[in-house]
Amino acid sequence: MSLKSYIFPEVCSLCKENKSFDESYICKSCLNELERTPENSCQLCSSPIDTFLKLCHQCIENPRPWQKGKAPLLLKGQSREIIHKFKYNSQIILSRYLVQAMVEKIHQTTIRELSCVTPVPMHWFKKMKRGFNQAELLAEGISKALDKPHLPLLKRKMQKSVQALKSRSQRKENISHIFEINEKQKVPEGTILLVDDVLTTGATLTACSKVLLENGAREIYVLTAARG
Ligand SMILES: [Zn+2]
Ligand SMILES: [Zn+2]
């Protein structure tokens, strides 16, 4: 394979078969199979809702510290596949489609003027092992598309234990104090777009939002590629 075809794939980057695709490097038939968040979805977490309320039960019971939470995809079927390949198989080319879909979601949402875009940080060791932080990659693309600065405002404190081994409540408890402000950065006073790949329980995004709000941010919008 030539270097050019490695950087600019000749087949759809999802099915690896179709040779016709758009600028996101995904073919029409794959695009059609992606599970998208419906129009009627929760304002804070993008969960599908079927009531006249603008919020889902989860967000009513556990208020979120952010103003709006948007995600173009649902973590199901082909959408799960695209996230998985991007995140765990290092198929970085897929970030092109994800960024495009996330930016489109922002354009459809009424929001205040953003002062910056910031990613959920990854532990340095994990980043070293994976070679990239998926949230950072998405945030960089979004920052370019929206023409807003990309500022790494947050960092992780030392990881005390392996998160995956803990129960859900322990994990939530543990995650609430693992982030801090990156001392090399100053938090802008305005509205911050906080970016991650997936919103599942929202514990990580809650912890990050709180740190940003405690350090001078006025409000937070959350943008993820998918809702888990
Ligand atoms: Zn395809
Ligand atoms: Zn919700």
mmCIF file of N, CA and C and ligand atoms in Angstrom, residues 42 45 56 59, ligand 2:
data_model
loop_
_atom_site.group_PDB
_atom_site.id
_atom_site.type_symbol
_atom_site.label_atom_id
_atom_site.label_comp_id
_atom_site.label_asym_id
_atom_site.label_seq_id
_atom_site.Cartn_x
_atom_site.Cartn_y
_atom_site.Cartn_z
ATOM 1 N N CYS A 42 -33.298 14.243 24.887
ATOM 2 C CA CYS A 42 -33.060 15.046 26.091
ATOM 3 C C CYS A 42 -32.057 16.184 25.805
ATOM 4 N N CYS A 45 -28.637 15.290 27.736
ATOM 5 C CA CYS A 45 -27.792 14.109 27.509
ATOM 6 C C CYS A 45 -28.046 13.426 26.173
ATOM 7 N N CYS A 56 -34.795 13.802 30.022
ATOM 8 C CA CYS A 56 -35.079 12.399 30.326
ATOM 9 C C CYS A 56 -35.163 12.227 31.848
ATOM 10 N N CYS A 59 -31.865 12.677 33.809
ATOM 11 C CA CYS A 59 -31.406 14.055 34.008
ATOM 12 C C CYS A 59 -32.304 14.828 34.966
HETATM 13 ZN ZN ZN B 2 -31.040 13.306 29.814
#
